[in-house]
Coordinates of C-alpha atoms in Angstrom, one line a residue:
M1 CA 4.3 -31.2 -19.9
I2 CA 1.7 -29.9 -22.3
Y3 CA -1.5 -29.0 -20.3
D4 CA -4.0 -28.9 -23.2
M5 CA -2.6 -31.4 -25.8
E6 CA -5.5 -30.9 -28.2
F7 CA -5.4 -27.2 -28.7
E8 CA -1.6 -26.6 -28.1
T9 CA -0.7 -29.1 -30.8
L10 CA -3.3 -28.4 -33.5
P11 CA -2.2 -28.5 -37.1
R12 CA -2.0 -25.0 -38.6
E13 CA -5.0 -25.5 -41.0
A14 CA -7.3 -26.7 -38.1
L15 CA -6.1 -23.8 -35.9
E16 CA -6.8 -21.2 -38.5
A17 CA -10.3 -22.6 -39.1
I18 CA -11.0 -22.2 -35.4
Q19 CA -9.5 -18.7 -35.4
L20 CA -11.7 -17.5 -38.3
K21 CA -14.9 -18.9 -36.8
R22 CA -14.2 -17.3 -33.4
L23 CA -13.0 -14.0 -35.0
Q24 CA -16.2 -13.7 -37.0
A25 CA -18.4 -14.4 -33.9
T26 CA -16.4 -11.8 -31.9
L27 CA -16.8 -9.2 -34.6
Q28 CA -20.5 -9.7 -34.9
R29 CA -21.0 -9.5 -31.2
S30 CA -18.8 -6.4 -30.7
Y31 CA -20.5 -4.6 -33.6
A32 CA -24.0 -5.4 -32.2
T33 CA -23.3 -4.5 -28.5
V34 CA -20.5 -1.9 -28.4
P35 CA -21.3 1.5 -30.0
F36 CA -17.6 2.4 -30.2
Y37 CA -16.9 -0.5 -32.5
R38 CA -20.0 0.0 -34.6
E39 CA -19.1 3.7 -35.2
R40 CA -15.4 3.0 -35.8
F41 CA -16.2 0.2 -38.3
R42 CA -18.6 2.5 -40.2
E43 CA -15.9 5.2 -40.3
F44 CA -13.6 2.7 -42.1
G45 CA -16.4 1.4 -44.3
V46 CA -16.2 -2.2 -43.0
T47 CA -18.7 -4.5 -41.5
P48 CA -18.2 -7.9 -39.8
S49 CA -19.5 -9.7 -42.9
D50 CA -16.6 -8.3 -44.9
I51 CA -14.2 -10.4 -42.9
R52 CA -14.2 -13.7 -44.7
S53 CA -10.6 -14.7 -44.1
L54 CA -7.9 -14.0 -41.6
D55 CA -6.1 -11.9 -44.2
D56 CA -9.2 -9.6 -44.3
M57 CA -8.3 -8.4 -40.7
E58 CA -6.2 -5.7 -42.3
K59 CA -9.5 -4.0 -43.3
L60 CA -10.3 -3.5 -39.6
P61 CA -9.3 -0.3 -37.7
F62 CA -6.8 -0.4 -34.8
L63 CA -7.7 0.0 -31.1
V64 CA -5.3 2.0 -29.1
K65 CA -5.0 2.8 -25.3
Q66 CA -6.5 6.3 -25.8
D67 CA -9.7 4.6 -27.1
L68 CA -9.9 2.8 -23.8
R69 CA -9.4 6.0 -21.8
D70 CA -11.9 7.8 -24.0
N71 CA -14.6 5.2 -23.1
Y72 CA -13.8 5.1 -19.4
P73 CA -15.0 3.3 -17.4
F74 CA -17.4 0.8 -19.1
G75 CA -17.9 2.1 -22.6
L76 CA -16.2 -0.9 -24.3
F77 CA -18.0 -3.6 -22.4
A78 CA -19.8 -6.0 -24.7
V79 CA -22.1 -7.5 -22.1
P80 CA -24.6 -6.0 -19.5
K81 CA -22.8 -5.0 -16.3
E82 CA -24.8 -7.6 -14.3
N83 CA -22.9 -10.2 -16.3
V84 CA -19.5 -8.8 -15.3
V85 CA -18.2 -10.8 -12.3
R86 CA -14.8 -9.0 -12.0
I87 CA -13.2 -5.7 -12.9
H88 CA -9.4 -5.0 -13.2
A89 CA -7.7 -1.7 -14.0
S90 CA -4.3 -0.3 -14.8
S91 CA -2.7 2.2 -12.5
G92 CA -3.5 5.1 -14.6
T93 CA -0.2 6.9 -13.9
T94 CA -0.3 8.7 -17.2
G95 CA -4.0 9.4 -17.4
K96 CA -7.3 7.7 -16.7
P97 CA -6.8 4.0 -15.8
T98 CA -7.8 1.4 -18.4
V99 CA -10.7 -0.7 -17.1
V100 CA -11.3 -4.3 -18.2
G101 CA -14.2 -6.6 -17.3
Y102 CA -14.6 -10.4 -17.1
T103 CA -17.6 -12.6 -17.3
A104 CA -17.7 -16.0 -15.4
R105 CA -16.7 -17.7 -18.7
D106 CA -13.8 -15.2 -19.2
I107 CA -12.5 -16.1 -15.7
E108 CA -12.8 -19.8 -16.6
T109 CA -10.9 -19.2 -19.9
W110 CA -8.2 -17.2 -18.1
A111 CA -7.7 -19.9 -15.5
N112 CA -7.3 -22.6 -18.2
L113 CA -4.8 -20.4 -20.2
M114 CA -2.7 -19.7 -17.1
A115 CA -2.7 -23.4 -16.3
R116 CA -1.3 -23.9 -19.8
A117 CA 1.3 -21.2 -19.1
L118 CA 2.4 -22.5 -15.8
S119 CA 2.7 -26.0 -17.1
A120 CA 4.9 -24.7 -20.0
G121 CA 7.1 -23.0 -17.5
G122 CA 7.7 -26.3 -15.6
A123 CA 4.9 -26.3 -12.9
R124 CA 3.1 -29.5 -12.2
R125 CA 0.2 -30.7 -10.1
G126 CA 1.4 -30.8 -6.5
D127 CA 3.9 -28.0 -6.8
I128 CA 3.9 -25.2 -4.3
I129 CA 3.8 -21.8 -6.1
H130 CA 5.2 -18.8 -4.3
N131 CA 3.2 -16.0 -6.1
A132 CA 4.9 -12.7 -5.6
Y133 CA 3.0 -10.9 -8.3
G134 CA 0.8 -8.1 -7.0
Y135 CA -2.8 -8.8 -6.1
G136 CA -5.6 -6.3 -6.4
L137 CA -6.6 -4.3 -9.5
F138 CA -3.3 -5.5 -11.2
T139 CA -4.0 -8.7 -13.1
G140 CA -0.8 -10.5 -12.3
G141 CA -1.5 -12.0 -8.9
L142 CA -5.0 -13.3 -9.4
G143 CA -4.1 -14.5 -12.9
V144 CA -1.4 -16.8 -11.6
H145 CA -3.5 -17.7 -8.6
Y146 CA -6.4 -19.1 -10.6
G147 CA -4.2 -20.8 -13.1
A148 CA -2.2 -22.5 -10.3
E149 CA -5.4 -23.8 -8.7
R150 CA -6.6 -25.1 -12.0
L151 CA -3.4 -26.9 -12.6
G152 CA -3.7 -28.6 -9.2
A153 CA -0.8 -26.8 -7.5
T154 CA -0.8 -25.1 -4.1
V155 CA -0.6 -21.3 -4.1
I156 CA 1.1 -19.1 -1.5
P157 CA -0.6 -15.8 -2.3
V158 CA 2.2 -13.7 -0.8
S159 CA 1.9 -10.8 -3.3
G160 CA 4.7 -8.1 -3.4
G161 CA 6.4 -6.5 -0.4
N162 CA 7.3 -7.7 3.1
T163 CA 10.4 -9.1 1.4
K164 CA 12.1 -10.5 4.5
R165 CA 9.0 -12.3 5.5
Q166 CA 8.8 -13.8 2.0
I167 CA 12.3 -15.2 2.4
T168 CA 11.3 -16.8 5.7
I169 CA 8.2 -18.3 4.0
M170 CA 10.4 -19.7 1.2
K171 CA 12.6 -21.4 3.8
D172 CA 9.7 -22.8 5.9
F173 CA 7.1 -23.7 3.2
G174 CA 9.5 -25.1 0.6
P175 CA 7.9 -23.7 -2.6
S176 CA 9.1 -25.2 -5.8
I177 CA 7.9 -22.5 -8.3
L178 CA 8.5 -18.7 -8.1
T179 CA 6.3 -16.2 -9.9
A180 CA 7.3 -12.5 -9.8
T181 CA 8.6 -9.6 -11.9
P182 CA 12.3 -10.1 -12.8
S183 CA 13.3 -6.9 -11.0
Y184 CA 11.6 -8.0 -7.8
T185 CA 13.1 -11.4 -8.1
L186 CA 16.6 -9.9 -8.1
H187 CA 15.6 -7.9 -5.0
L188 CA 14.4 -11.1 -3.3
A189 CA 17.9 -12.6 -4.0
E190 CA 19.6 -9.5 -2.7
V191 CA 17.6 -9.6 0.6
A192 CA 18.1 -13.3 1.0
R193 CA 21.9 -12.8 0.8
E194 CA 21.6 -10.1 3.5
M195 CA 19.7 -12.6 5.7
G196 CA 22.4 -15.2 5.2
V197 CA 20.1 -17.4 3.0
D198 CA 21.5 -19.1 -0.1
F199 CA 18.7 -19.2 -2.7
K200 CA 20.3 -22.2 -4.3
E201 CA 19.6 -24.2 -1.1
L202 CA 15.9 -23.5 -1.3
N203 CA 13.5 -25.8 -3.0
F204 CA 12.9 -23.8 -6.2
R205 CA 13.1 -25.6 -9.6
H206 CA 11.5 -23.1 -11.9
G207 CA 10.7 -19.4 -12.0
I208 CA 8.0 -17.8 -14.3
F209 CA 8.8 -14.1 -14.7
G210 CA 7.1 -11.3 -16.6
A211 CA 5.1 -8.0 -16.5
E212 CA 8.2 -6.0 -17.7
P213 CA 10.8 -6.5 -20.4
W214 CA 14.0 -8.3 -19.3
S215 CA 17.0 -9.4 -21.2
E216 CA 18.7 -12.7 -21.8
A217 CA 21.6 -11.5 -19.7
M218 CA 19.2 -10.9 -16.8
R219 CA 17.9 -14.5 -17.2
R220 CA 21.4 -15.8 -16.8
Q221 CA 21.8 -13.6 -13.7
I222 CA 18.6 -14.8 -12.1
E223 CA 19.3 -18.5 -12.9
G224 CA 22.9 -18.1 -11.6
D225 CA 21.8 -16.3 -8.4
L226 CA 18.7 -18.4 -7.6
G227 CA 19.6 -21.8 -9.0
L228 CA 16.4 -22.3 -10.9
S229 CA 15.2 -22.4 -14.5
A230 CA 13.7 -19.0 -15.6
V231 CA 11.1 -18.5 -18.3
D232 CA 9.3 -15.4 -19.6
I233 CA 5.5 -15.0 -19.5
Y234 CA 3.6 -12.3 -21.4
G235 CA 0.3 -10.7 -21.0
L236 CA -1.4 -7.3 -20.6
S237 CA -4.6 -6.4 -18.8
E238 CA -6.2 -5.0 -21.9
V239 CA -6.0 -8.3 -23.7
M240 CA -6.6 -10.5 -20.7
G241 CA -3.7 -10.4 -18.2
P242 CA -0.8 -12.9 -17.9
G243 CA -1.2 -16.0 -19.9
V244 CA -1.4 -14.7 -23.4
A245 CA 2.0 -16.2 -24.3
V246 CA 4.8 -18.0 -22.4
E247 CA 8.2 -19.7 -23.1
C248 CA 8.5 -23.4 -22.7
H249 CA 11.2 -24.5 -20.2
E250 CA 12.4 -27.0 -22.7
A251 CA 13.6 -24.5 -25.3
K252 CA 13.4 -20.9 -23.9
A253 CA 13.4 -19.7 -27.4
G254 CA 10.4 -17.5 -27.9
L255 CA 7.0 -17.3 -26.2
H256 CA 4.2 -19.6 -27.4
I257 CA 1.1 -17.5 -28.2
F258 CA -2.2 -19.2 -27.3
E259 CA -3.5 -18.5 -30.8
D260 CA -6.8 -20.3 -30.3
H261 CA -7.7 -17.3 -28.1
F262 CA -5.6 -14.4 -29.4
I263 CA -4.6 -13.6 -33.0
P264 CA -1.2 -11.8 -33.2
E265 CA 0.0 -9.5 -35.9
I266 CA 3.2 -7.5 -36.3
I267 CA 2.9 -4.1 -37.9
D268 CA 5.2 -1.3 -38.8
P269 CA 4.6 1.2 -35.9
E270 CA 5.0 4.1 -38.3
T271 CA 2.8 3.0 -41.2
G272 CA 0.5 0.5 -39.5
K273 CA 1.2 -2.0 -42.4
R274 CA 1.3 -5.7 -41.5
L275 CA 4.8 -7.2 -41.5
P276 CA 5.6 -10.8 -42.4
P277 CA 6.8 -13.3 -39.8
G278 CA 10.4 -12.8 -38.8
E279 CA 10.4 -9.0 -39.1
V280 CA 10.5 -6.9 -36.0
G281 CA 7.7 -4.4 -35.4
E282 CA 4.8 -3.6 -33.0
L283 CA 2.7 -6.4 -31.6
V284 CA -1.1 -6.3 -32.2
F285 CA -3.6 -8.6 -30.6
T286 CA -7.2 -9.5 -31.4
S287 CA -9.0 -11.5 -28.7
I288 CA -11.4 -14.1 -30.1
T289 CA -13.0 -15.7 -27.0
K290 CA -13.4 -12.8 -24.5
E291 CA -17.0 -12.0 -23.7
A292 CA -17.0 -8.9 -21.5
F293 CA -14.1 -6.9 -23.0
P294 CA -13.2 -8.0 -26.5
V295 CA -10.2 -6.1 -28.1
I296 CA -9.9 -5.9 -31.9
R297 CA -6.5 -5.2 -33.4
Y298 CA -5.2 -3.7 -30.1
R299 CA -1.8 -2.0 -30.5
T300 CA 0.2 -3.1 -27.6
R301 CA 3.2 -0.8 -28.3
D302 CA 5.5 -3.8 -27.5
I303 CA 8.3 -4.5 -29.9
T304 CA 9.0 -8.1 -31.0
R305 CA 8.8 -10.5 -34.0
L306 CA 6.9 -13.8 -34.8
I307 CA 8.7 -17.1 -35.1
E308 CA 7.1 -19.8 -37.3
E309 CA 9.7 -22.5 -37.0
P310 CA 8.5 -25.6 -35.0
C311 CA 9.6 -25.9 -31.3
V312 CA 11.3 -28.9 -29.7
C313 CA 8.5 -29.0 -27.1
G314 CA 5.9 -30.2 -29.6
R315 CA 3.6 -27.2 -29.4
T316 CA 2.5 -26.0 -32.8
L317 CA 1.6 -22.5 -31.7
I318 CA 3.5 -19.6 -33.2
R319 CA 6.1 -18.0 -31.0
M320 CA 7.0 -14.4 -30.3
E321 CA 10.5 -13.3 -29.5
R322 CA 10.8 -11.8 -26.0
I323 CA 9.8 -8.2 -25.8
S324 CA 12.8 -5.9 -26.6
G325 CA 11.1 -2.7 -25.6
R326 CA 8.0 -0.6 -26.1
T327 CA 7.4 2.1 -28.6
D328 CA 6.3 4.4 -25.8
D329 CA 9.3 3.5 -23.6
M330 CA 11.7 4.0 -26.5
L331 CA 14.0 7.0 -26.0
I332 CA 15.2 9.0 -28.9
I333 CA 18.7 10.3 -28.0
R334 CA 20.1 12.6 -30.7
G335 CA 18.3 10.7 -33.4
V336 CA 19.1 7.2 -32.1
N337 CA 16.4 4.9 -30.8
V338 CA 17.3 3.5 -27.4
F339 CA 15.5 0.9 -25.3
P340 CA 16.2 0.3 -21.6
S341 CA 16.7 -3.4 -22.4
Q342 CA 19.6 -2.5 -24.7
I343 CA 21.4 -0.6 -21.9
E344 CA 20.7 -3.5 -19.6
S345 CA 22.3 -6.0 -22.0
V346 CA 25.5 -3.9 -21.8
L347 CA 25.5 -3.6 -18.0
M348 CA 24.9 -7.3 -17.4
T349 CA 28.2 -8.1 -19.1
I350 CA 30.1 -6.2 -16.5
S351 CA 30.7 -8.1 -13.3
E352 CA 31.6 -5.0 -11.2
V353 CA 28.1 -3.6 -11.3
E354 CA 24.7 -4.8 -10.0
P355 CA 21.6 -5.3 -12.2
H356 CA 20.0 -2.2 -10.7
Y357 CA 20.0 0.9 -12.9
Q358 CA 18.1 3.9 -14.1
L359 CA 18.3 6.1 -17.2
E360 CA 18.0 9.8 -16.8
V361 CA 17.4 12.0 -19.8
D362 CA 17.9 15.8 -19.7
R363 CA 18.1 18.5 -22.3
E364 CA 20.9 21.0 -22.1
D365 CA 21.2 23.8 -24.7
S366 CA 18.9 21.9 -27.1
L367 CA 21.1 18.7 -26.7
D368 CA 19.8 15.5 -25.2
I369 CA 22.0 14.2 -22.4
L370 CA 21.6 10.5 -21.3
T371 CA 22.9 9.6 -17.9
V372 CA 23.1 5.9 -16.9
K373 CA 22.9 5.4 -13.1
V374 CA 24.1 2.0 -12.1
E375 CA 24.8 0.5 -8.7
I376 CA 28.4 -0.7 -8.1
S377 CA 28.8 -4.2 -6.5
Q378 CA 29.4 -4.4 -2.8
K379 CA 32.7 -6.1 -3.2
L380 CA 34.0 -3.2 -5.3
F381 CA 32.5 -0.4 -3.2
T382 CA 35.6 1.7 -2.4
D383 CA 36.8 5.3 -2.0
E384 CA 39.5 4.7 -4.7
V385 CA 38.2 7.4 -7.1
R386 CA 40.5 6.4 -10.0
G387 CA 39.3 2.9 -10.1
L388 CA 35.6 4.0 -10.2
Q389 CA 36.4 6.5 -12.9
N390 CA 38.0 3.9 -15.0
L391 CA 34.9 1.7 -14.6
E392 CA 32.6 4.5 -15.6
R393 CA 34.7 5.2 -18.8
M394 CA 34.6 1.5 -19.7
I395 CA 30.8 1.3 -19.4
A396 CA 30.4 4.5 -21.4
K397 CA 32.7 3.0 -24.1
N398 CA 30.7 -0.2 -24.2
I399 CA 27.4 1.7 -24.6
K400 CA 29.0 3.8 -27.4
E401 CA 30.2 0.7 -29.2
Y402 CA 26.9 -1.2 -28.8
L403 CA 24.4 1.5 -29.3
G404 CA 26.3 4.2 -31.1
I405 CA 25.4 7.0 -28.6
S406 CA 27.4 8.8 -26.0
A407 CA 26.2 8.5 -22.4
K408 CA 27.3 9.7 -19.0
V409 CA 27.8 6.9 -16.5
R410 CA 27.3 7.5 -12.8
L411 CA 28.2 4.8 -10.4
V412 CA 26.2 4.9 -7.2
E413 CA 26.3 3.1 -3.9
P414 CA 24.8 -0.4 -3.5
K415 CA 21.0 -0.3 -2.7
S416 CA 20.7 3.5 -3.5
I417 CA 18.3 3.0 -6.4
A418 CA 14.8 2.5 -5.1
R419 CA 13.6 -1.1 -5.3
S420 CA 10.1 -1.9 -6.7
E421 CA 7.7 -4.6 -5.5
G422 CA 6.3 -4.7 -9.1
K423 CA 7.6 -3.2 -12.3
A424 CA 10.9 -1.4 -12.0
V425 CA 11.1 2.3 -12.9
R426 CA 13.9 2.3 -15.5
V427 CA 13.5 5.8 -17.2
I428 CA 13.3 9.3 -15.8
D429 CA 12.8 11.7 -18.7
R430 CA 13.1 15.3 -17.6
R431 CA 13.1 16.8 -21.1
R432 CA 10.5 19.5 -21.9
I433 CA 9.9 20.0 -25.6

């Protein structure tokens, strides 16, 4: 079902006219009310009136996460603080948190876009949505919550954690839609098995999973283990939260970007030059309806490509390929670019291991050493050293053939890698340069 038939099926010419009008209004407002934007535009010799077409966006400077931290906490707000009705923030694990604000209209817009997203993922009015995204400063939980209510669904605001209790709630309440991170979803399935609960006998039809990159192989694993249809949802706090883009359950072939609110670009991450649709690069977003915290050419660091071909679902919005990794999560191992999702794709083809892994990177005598820790399946857990060594060699061989790099593989006991209630910790880089 298409929630907003008018705007999700607009002809390209009409959509671009709306985009330009909203872009120009956003630029004028940001220039007038945010000193950072005004000064940065002047540095680049550009004013809002210079942007007469969507192609002119290339004249505008980029916004990066460090700019948000440099203006902590409220320096990029475009409205008086008394007009801000909610504040969200990132965890700030690598520096100051990034703080974003919302006006009442922003919250309304967000709810509508999340209703669109949930509908695209298979949710309907009357569904019960088991929402295991984290609540609080993280945008995931509340984003899904408000969208579900706007759609007319019932929300179970269970958040992350208390996993056994969640399984009991699933049995007793009969939710039909599951929303969570993919890694936590696999943990839910693991705990359910321990409790003697078969996920396939629960009432779930669809799952809408995001907040971290995940592979097509992991989708197959989730769908096979849980007996539901799984789609990818995309968003980030700086741009709005979840609901920027989503796969439709009909095709599962790229995420529809809600272009009437966000203008996407793909750039070369090294040169900053815009790339044509179809080429892989870094995703950049400009918000064109946000009031409290507009972002102009924000570099997400996410790696993807844009897909212009029409979709079978009937939406005319451009699609983005699922995120393959992040430029700041990318590991360079002896000159080769490696993303955790690439390692995951190799591991998910091997039935003897579980989809729980970590990449450890060390430097020994000026040489980068990649170690892949992966849990062995319970049914294969054994003291037969020779069999385990053969499996380690096979995984290392597959990684070498697929990625062109040598890696150490270390099989570990089931459940020995820490589980996360939110985003999984995939990389531990101990190199000191």
